[in-house]
Every structure is written in C-alpha cells, then in structure tokens.
CSV table of C-alpha atoms in Angstrom, one decimal:
chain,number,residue,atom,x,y,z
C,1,UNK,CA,44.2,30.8,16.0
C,2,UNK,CA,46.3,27.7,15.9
C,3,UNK,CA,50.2,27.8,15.3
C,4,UNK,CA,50.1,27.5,11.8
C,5,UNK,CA,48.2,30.5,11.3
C,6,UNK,CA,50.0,32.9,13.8
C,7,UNK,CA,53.2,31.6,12.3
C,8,UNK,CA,52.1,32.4,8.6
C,9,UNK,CA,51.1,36.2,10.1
C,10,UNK,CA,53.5,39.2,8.9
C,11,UNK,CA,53.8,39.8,12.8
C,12,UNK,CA,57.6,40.7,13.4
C,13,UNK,CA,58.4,37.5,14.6
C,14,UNK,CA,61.2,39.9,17.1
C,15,UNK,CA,58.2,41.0,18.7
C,16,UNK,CA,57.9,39.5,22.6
C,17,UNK,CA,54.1,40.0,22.2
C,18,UNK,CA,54.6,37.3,18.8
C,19,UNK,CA,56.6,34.2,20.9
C,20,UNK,CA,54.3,35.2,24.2
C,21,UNK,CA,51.3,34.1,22.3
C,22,UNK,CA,53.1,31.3,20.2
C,23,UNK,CA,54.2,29.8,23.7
C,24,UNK,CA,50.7,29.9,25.1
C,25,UNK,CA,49.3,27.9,22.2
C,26,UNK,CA,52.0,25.4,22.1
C,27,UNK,CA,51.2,24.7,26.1
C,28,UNK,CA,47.7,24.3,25.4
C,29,UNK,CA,47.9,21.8,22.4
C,30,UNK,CA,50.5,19.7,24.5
C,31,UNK,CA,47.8,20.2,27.6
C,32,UNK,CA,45.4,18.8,25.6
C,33,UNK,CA,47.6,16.4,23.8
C,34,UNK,CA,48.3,14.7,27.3
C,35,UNK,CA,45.1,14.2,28.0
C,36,UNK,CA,44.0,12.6,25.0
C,37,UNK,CA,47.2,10.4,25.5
C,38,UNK,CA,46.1,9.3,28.6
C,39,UNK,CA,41.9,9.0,27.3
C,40,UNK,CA,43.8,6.6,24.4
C,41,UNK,CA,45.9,4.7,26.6
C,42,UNK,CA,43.7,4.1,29.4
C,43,UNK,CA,41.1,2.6,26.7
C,44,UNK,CA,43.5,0.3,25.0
C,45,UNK,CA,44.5,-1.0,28.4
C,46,UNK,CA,40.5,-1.5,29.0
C,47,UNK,CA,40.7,-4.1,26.0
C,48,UNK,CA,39.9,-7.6,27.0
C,49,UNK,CA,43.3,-10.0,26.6
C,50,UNK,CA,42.6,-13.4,26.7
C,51,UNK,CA,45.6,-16.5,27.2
C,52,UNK,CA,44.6,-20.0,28.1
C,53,UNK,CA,46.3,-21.9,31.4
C,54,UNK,CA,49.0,-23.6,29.0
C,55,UNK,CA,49.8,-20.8,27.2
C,56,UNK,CA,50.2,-19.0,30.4
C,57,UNK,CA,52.9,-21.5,32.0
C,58,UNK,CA,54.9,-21.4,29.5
C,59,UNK,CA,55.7,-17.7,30.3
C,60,UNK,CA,59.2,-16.8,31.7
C,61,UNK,CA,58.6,-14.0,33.7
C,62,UNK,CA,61.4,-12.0,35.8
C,63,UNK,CA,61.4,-11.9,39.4
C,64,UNK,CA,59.7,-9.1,41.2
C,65,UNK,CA,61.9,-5.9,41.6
C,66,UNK,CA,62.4,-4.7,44.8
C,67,UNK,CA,62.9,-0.7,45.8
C,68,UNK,CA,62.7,-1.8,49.2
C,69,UNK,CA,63.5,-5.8,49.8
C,70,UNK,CA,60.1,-7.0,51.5
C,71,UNK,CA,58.8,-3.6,51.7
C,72,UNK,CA,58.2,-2.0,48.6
C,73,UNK,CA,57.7,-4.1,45.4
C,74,UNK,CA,58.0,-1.9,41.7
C,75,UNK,CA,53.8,-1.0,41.3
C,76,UNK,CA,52.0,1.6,43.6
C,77,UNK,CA,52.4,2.0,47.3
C,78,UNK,CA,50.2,3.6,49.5
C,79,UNK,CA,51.9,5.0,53.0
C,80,UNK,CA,49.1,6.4,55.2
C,81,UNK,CA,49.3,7.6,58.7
C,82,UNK,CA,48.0,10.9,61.0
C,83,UNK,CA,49.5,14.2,60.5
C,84,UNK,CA,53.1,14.4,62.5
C,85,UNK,CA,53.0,10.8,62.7
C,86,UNK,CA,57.3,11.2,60.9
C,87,UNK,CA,55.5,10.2,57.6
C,88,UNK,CA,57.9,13.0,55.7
C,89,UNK,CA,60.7,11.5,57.5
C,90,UNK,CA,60.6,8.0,57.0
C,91,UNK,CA,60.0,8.9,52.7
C,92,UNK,CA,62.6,11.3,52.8
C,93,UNK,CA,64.6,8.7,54.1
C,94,UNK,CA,63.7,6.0,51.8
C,95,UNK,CA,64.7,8.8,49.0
C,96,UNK,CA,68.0,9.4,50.2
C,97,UNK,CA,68.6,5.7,50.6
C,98,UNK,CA,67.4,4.4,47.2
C,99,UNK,CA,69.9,7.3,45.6
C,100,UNK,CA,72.9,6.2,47.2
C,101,UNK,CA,72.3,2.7,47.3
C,102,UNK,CA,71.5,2.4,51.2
C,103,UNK,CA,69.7,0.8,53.7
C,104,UNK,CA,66.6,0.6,55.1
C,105,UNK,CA,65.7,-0.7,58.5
C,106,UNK,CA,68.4,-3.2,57.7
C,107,UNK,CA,67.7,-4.0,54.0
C,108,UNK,CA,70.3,-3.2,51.7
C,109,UNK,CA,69.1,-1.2,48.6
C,110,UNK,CA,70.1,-1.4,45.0
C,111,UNK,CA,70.9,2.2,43.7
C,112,UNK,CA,68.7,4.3,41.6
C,113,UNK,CA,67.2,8.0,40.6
C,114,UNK,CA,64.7,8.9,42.5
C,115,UNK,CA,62.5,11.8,42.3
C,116,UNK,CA,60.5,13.2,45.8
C,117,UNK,CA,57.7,15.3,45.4
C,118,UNK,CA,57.6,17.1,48.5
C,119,UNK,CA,54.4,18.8,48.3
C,120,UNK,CA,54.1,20.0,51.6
C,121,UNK,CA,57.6,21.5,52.5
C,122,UNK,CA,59.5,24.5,51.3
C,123,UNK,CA,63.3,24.0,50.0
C,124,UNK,CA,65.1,25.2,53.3
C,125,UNK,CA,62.9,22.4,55.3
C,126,UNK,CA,64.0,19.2,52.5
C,127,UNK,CA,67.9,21.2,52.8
C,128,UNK,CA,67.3,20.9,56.6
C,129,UNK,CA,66.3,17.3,57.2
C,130,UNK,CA,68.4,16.0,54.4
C,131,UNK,CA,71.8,17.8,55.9
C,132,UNK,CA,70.1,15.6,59.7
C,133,UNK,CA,69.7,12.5,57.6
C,134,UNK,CA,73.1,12.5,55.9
C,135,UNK,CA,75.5,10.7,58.1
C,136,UNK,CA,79.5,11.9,58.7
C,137,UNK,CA,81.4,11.7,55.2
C,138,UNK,CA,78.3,11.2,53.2
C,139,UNK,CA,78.1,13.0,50.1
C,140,UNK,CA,74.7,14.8,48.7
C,141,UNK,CA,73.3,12.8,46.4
C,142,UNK,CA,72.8,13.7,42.2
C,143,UNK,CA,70.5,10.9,42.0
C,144,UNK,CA,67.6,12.7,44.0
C,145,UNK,CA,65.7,15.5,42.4
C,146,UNK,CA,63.1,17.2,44.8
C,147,UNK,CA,60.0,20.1,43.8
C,148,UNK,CA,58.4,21.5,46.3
C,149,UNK,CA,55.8,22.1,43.6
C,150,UNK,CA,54.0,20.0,40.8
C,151,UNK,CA,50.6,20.7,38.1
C,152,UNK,CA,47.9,17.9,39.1
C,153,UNK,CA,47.0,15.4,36.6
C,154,UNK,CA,46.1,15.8,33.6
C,155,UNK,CA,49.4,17.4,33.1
C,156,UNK,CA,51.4,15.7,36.3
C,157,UNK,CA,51.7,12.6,34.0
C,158,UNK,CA,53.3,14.1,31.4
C,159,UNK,CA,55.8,15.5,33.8
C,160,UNK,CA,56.1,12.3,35.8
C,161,UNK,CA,56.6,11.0,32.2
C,162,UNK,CA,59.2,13.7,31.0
C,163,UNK,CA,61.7,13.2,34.5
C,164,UNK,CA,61.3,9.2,34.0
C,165,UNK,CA,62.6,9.6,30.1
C,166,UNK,CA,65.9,11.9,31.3
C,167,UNK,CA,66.8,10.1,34.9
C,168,UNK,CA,69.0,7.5,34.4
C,169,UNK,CA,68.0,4.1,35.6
C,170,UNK,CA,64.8,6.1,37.4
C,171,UNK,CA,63.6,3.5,40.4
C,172,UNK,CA,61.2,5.3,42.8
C,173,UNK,CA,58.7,8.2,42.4
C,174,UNK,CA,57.5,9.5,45.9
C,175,UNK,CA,54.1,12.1,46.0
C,176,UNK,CA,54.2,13.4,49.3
C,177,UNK,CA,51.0,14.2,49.8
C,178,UNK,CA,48.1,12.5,46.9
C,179,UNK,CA,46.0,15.3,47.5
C,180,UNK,CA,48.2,18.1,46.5
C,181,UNK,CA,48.2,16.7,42.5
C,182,UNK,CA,44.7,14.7,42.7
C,183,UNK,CA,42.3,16.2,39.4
C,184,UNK,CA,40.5,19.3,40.6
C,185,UNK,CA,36.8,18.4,41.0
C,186,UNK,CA,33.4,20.1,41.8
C,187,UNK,CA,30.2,19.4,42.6
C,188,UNK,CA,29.1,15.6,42.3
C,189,UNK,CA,31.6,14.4,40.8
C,190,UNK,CA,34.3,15.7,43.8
C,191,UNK,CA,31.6,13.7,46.4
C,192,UNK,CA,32.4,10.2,45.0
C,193,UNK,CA,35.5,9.8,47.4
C,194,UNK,CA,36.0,6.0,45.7
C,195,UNK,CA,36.0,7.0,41.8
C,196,UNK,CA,38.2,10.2,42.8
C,197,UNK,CA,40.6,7.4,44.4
C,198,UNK,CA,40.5,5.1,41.4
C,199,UNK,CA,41.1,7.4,38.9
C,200,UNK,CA,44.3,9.0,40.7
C,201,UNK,CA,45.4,5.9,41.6
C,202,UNK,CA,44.9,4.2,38.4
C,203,UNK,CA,47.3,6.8,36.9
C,204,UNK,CA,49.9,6.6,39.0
C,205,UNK,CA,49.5,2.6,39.1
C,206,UNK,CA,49.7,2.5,35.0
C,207,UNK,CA,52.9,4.8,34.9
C,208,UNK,CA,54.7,3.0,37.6
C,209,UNK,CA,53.8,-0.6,35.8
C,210,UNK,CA,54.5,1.1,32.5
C,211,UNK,CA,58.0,1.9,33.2
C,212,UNK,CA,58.8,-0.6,36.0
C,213,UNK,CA,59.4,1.7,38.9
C,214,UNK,CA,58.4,2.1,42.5
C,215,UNK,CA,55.3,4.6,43.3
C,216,UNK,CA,54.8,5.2,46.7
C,217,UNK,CA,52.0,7.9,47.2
C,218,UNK,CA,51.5,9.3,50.9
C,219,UNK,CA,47.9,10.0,52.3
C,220,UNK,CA,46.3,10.1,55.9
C,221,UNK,CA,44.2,8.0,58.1
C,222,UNK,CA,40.8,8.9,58.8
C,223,UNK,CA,39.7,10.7,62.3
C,224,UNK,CA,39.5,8.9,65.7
C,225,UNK,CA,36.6,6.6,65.3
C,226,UNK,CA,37.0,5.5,61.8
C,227,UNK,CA,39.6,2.2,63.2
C,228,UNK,CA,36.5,0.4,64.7
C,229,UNK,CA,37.3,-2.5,63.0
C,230,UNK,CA,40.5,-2.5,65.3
C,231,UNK,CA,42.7,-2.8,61.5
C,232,UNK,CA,45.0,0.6,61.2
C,233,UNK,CA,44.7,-0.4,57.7
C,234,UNK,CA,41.1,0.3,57.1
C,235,UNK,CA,41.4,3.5,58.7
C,236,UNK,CA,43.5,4.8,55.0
C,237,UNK,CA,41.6,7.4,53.5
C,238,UNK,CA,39.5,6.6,50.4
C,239,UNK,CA,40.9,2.9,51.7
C,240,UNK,CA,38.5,1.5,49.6
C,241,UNK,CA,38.9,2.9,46.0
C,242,UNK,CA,42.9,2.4,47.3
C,243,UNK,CA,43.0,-0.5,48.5
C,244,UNK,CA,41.6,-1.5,44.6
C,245,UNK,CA,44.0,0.4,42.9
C,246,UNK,CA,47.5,0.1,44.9
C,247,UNK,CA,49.5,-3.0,45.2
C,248,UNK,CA,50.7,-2.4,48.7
C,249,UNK,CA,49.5,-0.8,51.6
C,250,UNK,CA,51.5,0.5,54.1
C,251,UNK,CA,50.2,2.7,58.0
C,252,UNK,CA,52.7,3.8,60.0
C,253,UNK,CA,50.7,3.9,63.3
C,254,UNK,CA,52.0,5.8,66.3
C,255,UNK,CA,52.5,3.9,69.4
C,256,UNK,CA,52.4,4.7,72.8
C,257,UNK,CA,55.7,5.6,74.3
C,258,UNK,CA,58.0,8.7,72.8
C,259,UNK,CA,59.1,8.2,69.4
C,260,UNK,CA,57.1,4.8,69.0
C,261,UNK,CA,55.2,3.7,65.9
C,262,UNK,CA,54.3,0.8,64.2
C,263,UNK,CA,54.7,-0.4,60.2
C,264,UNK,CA,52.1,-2.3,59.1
C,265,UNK,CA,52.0,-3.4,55.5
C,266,UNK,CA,49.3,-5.9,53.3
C,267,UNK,CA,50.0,-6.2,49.3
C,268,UNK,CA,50.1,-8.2,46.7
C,269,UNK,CA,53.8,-9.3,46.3
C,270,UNK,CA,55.0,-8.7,49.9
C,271,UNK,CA,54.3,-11.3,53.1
C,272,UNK,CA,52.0,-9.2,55.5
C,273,UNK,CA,53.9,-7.7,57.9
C,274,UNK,CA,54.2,-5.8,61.6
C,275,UNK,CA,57.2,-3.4,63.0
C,276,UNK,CA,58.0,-2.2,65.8
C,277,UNK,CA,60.0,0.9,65.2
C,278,UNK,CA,62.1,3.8,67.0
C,279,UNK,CA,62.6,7.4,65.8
C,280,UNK,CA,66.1,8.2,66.4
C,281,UNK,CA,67.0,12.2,66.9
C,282,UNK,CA,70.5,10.9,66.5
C,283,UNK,CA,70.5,10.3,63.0
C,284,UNK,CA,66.7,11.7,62.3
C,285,UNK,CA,65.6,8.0,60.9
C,286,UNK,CA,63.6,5.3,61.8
C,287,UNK,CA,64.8,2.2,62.9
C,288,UNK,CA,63.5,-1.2,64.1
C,289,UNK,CA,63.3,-2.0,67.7
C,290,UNK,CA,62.3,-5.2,68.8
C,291,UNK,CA,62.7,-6.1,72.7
C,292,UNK,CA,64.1,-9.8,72.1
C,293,UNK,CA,64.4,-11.1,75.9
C,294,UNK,CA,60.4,-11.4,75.2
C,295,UNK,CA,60.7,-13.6,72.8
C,296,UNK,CA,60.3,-18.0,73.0
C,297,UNK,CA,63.1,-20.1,73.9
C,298,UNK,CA,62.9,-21.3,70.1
C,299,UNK,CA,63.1,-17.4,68.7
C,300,UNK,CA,66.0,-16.8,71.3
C,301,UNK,CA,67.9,-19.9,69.4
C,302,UNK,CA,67.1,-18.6,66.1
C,303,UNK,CA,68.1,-15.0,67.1
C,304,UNK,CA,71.2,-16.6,68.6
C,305,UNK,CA,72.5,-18.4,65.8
C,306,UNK,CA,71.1,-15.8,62.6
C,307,UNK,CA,73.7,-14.2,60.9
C,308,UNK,CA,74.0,-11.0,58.8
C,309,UNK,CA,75.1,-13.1,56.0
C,310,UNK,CA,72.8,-15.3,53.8
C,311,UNK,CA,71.9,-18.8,56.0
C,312,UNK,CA,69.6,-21.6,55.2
C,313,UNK,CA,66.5,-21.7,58.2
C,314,UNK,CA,66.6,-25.7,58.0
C,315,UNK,CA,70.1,-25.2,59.3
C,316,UNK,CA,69.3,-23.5,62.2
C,317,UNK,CA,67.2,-27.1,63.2
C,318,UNK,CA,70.5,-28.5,65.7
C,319,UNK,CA,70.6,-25.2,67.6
C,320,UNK,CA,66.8,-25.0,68.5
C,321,UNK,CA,65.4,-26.9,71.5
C,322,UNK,CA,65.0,-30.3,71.4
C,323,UNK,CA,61.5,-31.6,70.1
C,324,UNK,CA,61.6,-28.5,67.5
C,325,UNK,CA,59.9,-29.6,64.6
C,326,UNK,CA,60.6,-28.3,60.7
C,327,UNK,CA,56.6,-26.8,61.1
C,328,UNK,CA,57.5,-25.2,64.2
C,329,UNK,CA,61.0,-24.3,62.8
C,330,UNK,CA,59.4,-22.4,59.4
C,331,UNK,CA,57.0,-21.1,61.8
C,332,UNK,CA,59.0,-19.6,64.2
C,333,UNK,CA,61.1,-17.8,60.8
C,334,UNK,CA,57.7,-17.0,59.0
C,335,UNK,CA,57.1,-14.9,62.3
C,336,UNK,CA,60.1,-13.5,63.3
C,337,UNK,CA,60.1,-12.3,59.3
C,338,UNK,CA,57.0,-10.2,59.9
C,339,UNK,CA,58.2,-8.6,62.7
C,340,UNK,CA,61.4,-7.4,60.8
C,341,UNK,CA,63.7,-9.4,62.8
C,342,UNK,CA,64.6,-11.5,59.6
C,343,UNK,CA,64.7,-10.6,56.2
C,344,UNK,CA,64.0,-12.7,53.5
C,345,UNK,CA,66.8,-13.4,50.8
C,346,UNK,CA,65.2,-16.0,48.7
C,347,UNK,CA,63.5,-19.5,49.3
C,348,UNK,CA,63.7,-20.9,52.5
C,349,UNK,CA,66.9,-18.6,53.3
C,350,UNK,CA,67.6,-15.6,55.3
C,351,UNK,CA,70.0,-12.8,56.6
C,352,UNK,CA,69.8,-11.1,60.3
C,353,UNK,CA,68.5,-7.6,59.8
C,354,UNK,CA,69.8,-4.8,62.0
C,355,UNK,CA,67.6,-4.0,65.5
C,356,UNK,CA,68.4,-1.6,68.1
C,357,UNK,CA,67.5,-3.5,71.1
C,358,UNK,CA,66.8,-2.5,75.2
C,359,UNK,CA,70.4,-4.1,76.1
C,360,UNK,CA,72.3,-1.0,74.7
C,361,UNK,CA,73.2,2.2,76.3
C,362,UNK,CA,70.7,5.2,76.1
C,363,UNK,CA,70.8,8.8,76.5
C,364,UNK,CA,67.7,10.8,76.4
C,365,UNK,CA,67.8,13.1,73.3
C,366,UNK,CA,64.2,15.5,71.8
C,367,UNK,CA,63.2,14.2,68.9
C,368,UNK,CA,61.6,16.5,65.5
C,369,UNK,CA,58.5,13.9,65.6
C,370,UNK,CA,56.0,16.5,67.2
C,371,UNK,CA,55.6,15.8,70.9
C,372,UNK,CA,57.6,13.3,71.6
C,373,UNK,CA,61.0,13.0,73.7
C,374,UNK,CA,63.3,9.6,72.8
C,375,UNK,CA,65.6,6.9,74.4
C,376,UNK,CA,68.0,5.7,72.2
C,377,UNK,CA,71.3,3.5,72.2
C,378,UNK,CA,74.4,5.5,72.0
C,379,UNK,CA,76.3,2.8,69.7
C-alpha cells in the first residue's frame, strides 16, 4: 500500500496504529528516494565534459579554501593511524578549533560549523575530552554538533545532506571512524577492499565538493609488516582505492619517545609535508615540537629573524650567512615549511608558526595517549 491509498482508507486517522504505518511508508519512500538521488547524480557526474586549453584559461577561479591553512584543503581527507595512536584527539581538537575560530599547531582558523561524528565514543567521553581541551575562560561552542551514532550510506548522505542545509556557514564534516557508516556488504562484493573504498569515498568526496566544505574521514594503518616500503603512507588501509578517491592524505605515526608522533601529509592542493609533534596532558592537544639547535647555521638565521607576522623570505637574504644564495635561501624556507616551522601565507611570504621547543622548562605529567608518560614546557 502506498500513502495515497492508506490515506484514502476510512481508518480513524486518531488511531496510533494509522500514523505508525503512515510513518513507516513515508521513511521507506525517502529511503529509496535517496538512493535513486544519489544512482541519478552519480551518473550525471559520469557524463564526459569537454573544454579546450583557451577556453580553459580564461576561467577565474577562486582560491583554494582552507579548513586548516596547509593542512586541510575543502575536498576529502583521509587521517590514518594505529589504534591509540591520539587519532580522536587530534580531530576532536581540529573540531573545537574550526567552531571557534582557533588554532591549530600554530595556524590560525577561520570560523565555521562543524559537525563530528564520533563513532566510536559515548557522550560522557566527547563531554570529557572537550571540558580537557577547552582552555580557562573558553566558552562551549554552538557551532559543534556531535552523534555518537549515524545510518551508513545510502541514507548517511541524506543526513550529511539535511545538517549541511540547516548549519550556518557549515565548513568541516569529521567521520570518526569510515568503517562505522561504510555500505553493508556480503559475500563477493564485501571482498573487493578497493571498489568498497571507491564507492565510500566517492560519496563523501562528491558531497564535500558539492557544497564546498572540508571532509576529513579517519581510518587505520594496516598491521606491522604492511610499511615495507618504509612510506607510513602506504600502510592506510584500502590505501589504494583511497589514495584514488581523497584529495589529501594524512598518518599520524607514533614515534619513539612518550607522547611522540609524526604528521605526514601528501595531496593534491597542499606541499608534502613532515611534523614532529608532542602530545601535551596539559591542555590534552597536540603541538609541534621541533628541536632547533639541530638545525644549519642558515635555518638558525632564518628561525632567528621569522616573525609571527607576515614577512617576505627574500628579506630574510641580509641576515643569512654570507655566500647564501636566493636557491639556497627558498630552499632552506621550502624545508623549514614542511617541517611546520613556517607556515605559508601566500607567494613567496611567510609567518613564524608556534613550536614548543627543548629550551623551555618541563615537568613530567601522564598523558591520556595509551602508554605513554610526557615532558612538556611549563609556559
């Protein structure tokens, strides 16, 4: 019976037994209205589009906008790493930080709704970490909405849809973890681990370039023995079928030492890059921590002279030793960029980002990163 037909019945329409029934129809017509949607949408996307060279240069495209500057570009991201690694942390984080219009190891972020799947915690946990995260004076934010629970797609999309239409200037969707809202599959077709990858991926990917937001999907590394090619990278699971789909990849790799780890990120719109970064009990977030006394004489110049406000690198060339060269100069920034020491602002110009170095103070604190026990600066 369709809902035209149960509505023309003489059934007391008072009846709880009527609207119970209308209400299950209605879900499964929008159920399968969704997934027709996306069947329809999908194929008009497959349609060939062709533009010649000239046509193409006259476009006036917009810059590329930032949720993260140099870190996370609008499109998918992919953040992989081993279980306990502070994956949930560093997101959580990022979330926070995007609603208010934070930072983020040292990069200041324009302000926006975010919404944090948070597949794999339970509501006292997020109220937990968030209260840890929050610093003195700071204010809970309205502009982050959190579920601890969430359909898989088909129907995810049309509630990923459905937040992005009410949220007001929505900028970053975090799914923490893929798996919990993958397509349930069986048999066969759940053995193809690089067309189960695509065809998440491809969703998420098409709503986050549809509406010009930030995705940023977490996932795990493979087992011990799966890094052979010595690239933490290649170790993403599904990497494959991912690394076709997302824009940027991102593994936060634990380090040895407590409360060590490394970013490492490859994409499309973002210079390749390499942190070194601390887990901090005292304010539950990761930071950058770069020992500089092991750097060249030229980086120690640069280092020296960088300022937290905008600065040209060219200008830096009278304060570097002498015989530095412009090569060695944009070099020397190019580098100390990747390592997060620098961030860039635009062309050829940079600011000082914030790093906790070895000169400061320390105390020893425990840290909530499983198994590990931290040294960080009091200041």
């Amino acid at each position: 019976m369709d809902l035209n037909n149960l509505l023309a019945t003489d059934t007391q329409k008072k009846d709880p037994a009527f609207w119970a029934e209308y209400l299950k129809l209605a879900k499964d017509m929008e159920s399968e209205a969704l997934r027709n949607m996306g069947r329809e949408e999908i194929k008009e996307r497959s349609m060939p589009s062709y533009i010649t060279e000239a046509e193409l240069a006259t476009f006036d495209f917009p810059p590329i906008k930032w949720v993260v500057p140099d870190l996370i570009p609008q499109g998918l991201t992919i953040l992989a790493g081993k279980p306990k690694v502070g994956k949930s942390w560093m997101v959580l984080d990022i979330a926070r930080q995007v609603a208010s219009g934070g930072e983020f190891l040292g990069r200041s972020i324009d302000q926006g709704a975010v919404l944090y799947l948070a597949l794999e915690d339970t509501q006292r946990r997020l109220q937990e970490r968030l209260g840890m995260i929050r610093q003195e004076g700071d204010a809970p934010s309205p502009h982050l909405t959190l579920s601890t629970t969430f359909p898989r797609f088909p129907d995810a999309r049309g509630r990923l849809l459905e937040w992005l239409e009410s949220a007001e200037n929505p900028r970053l969707i975090i799914v923490d973890t893929l798996g919990h809202i993958r397509m349930e599959r069986s048999g066969k077709e759940a053995k193809d681990a690089y067309q189960i990858a695509y065809e998440d991926l491809t969703e998420l990917k098409a709503i986050a370039d549809e509406m010009g937001i930030g995705v940023l999907a977490i996932t795990h590394t493979r087992k011990a023995g799966a890094e052979s090619s010595g690239d933490p990278l290649d170790a993403v699971v599904g990497s494959v079928g991912q690394a076709g789909t997302a824009d940027t990849i991102m593994v936060l790799d634990k380090q040895s030492g407590p409360g060590a780890a490394k970013l490492l990120g490859r994409g499309r719109d973002i210079t390749e890059f390499s942190f070194k970064l601390q887990f901090s009990d005292e304010t539950s977030r990761w930071g950058l921590a770069q020992a500089l006394d092991s750097k060249s004489a030229l980086e120690s110049a640069i280092w020296l002279h960088a300022t937290s406000d905008e600065f040209k690198g060219a200008d830096l060339l009278p304060m570097c030793p002498e015989g530095t060269t412009v090569a060695a100069l944009r070099k020397a920034l190019s580098r100390m960029k990747g390592e997060g020491l620098l961030i860039g602002t635009r062309r050829g110009h940079y600011r000082k980002a914030n790093v906790a170095t070895s000169e400061c103070d320390v105390t020893d604190v425990t840290s909530p990163i499983e198994g590990s026990s931290l040294t960080f600066g009091t200041h």
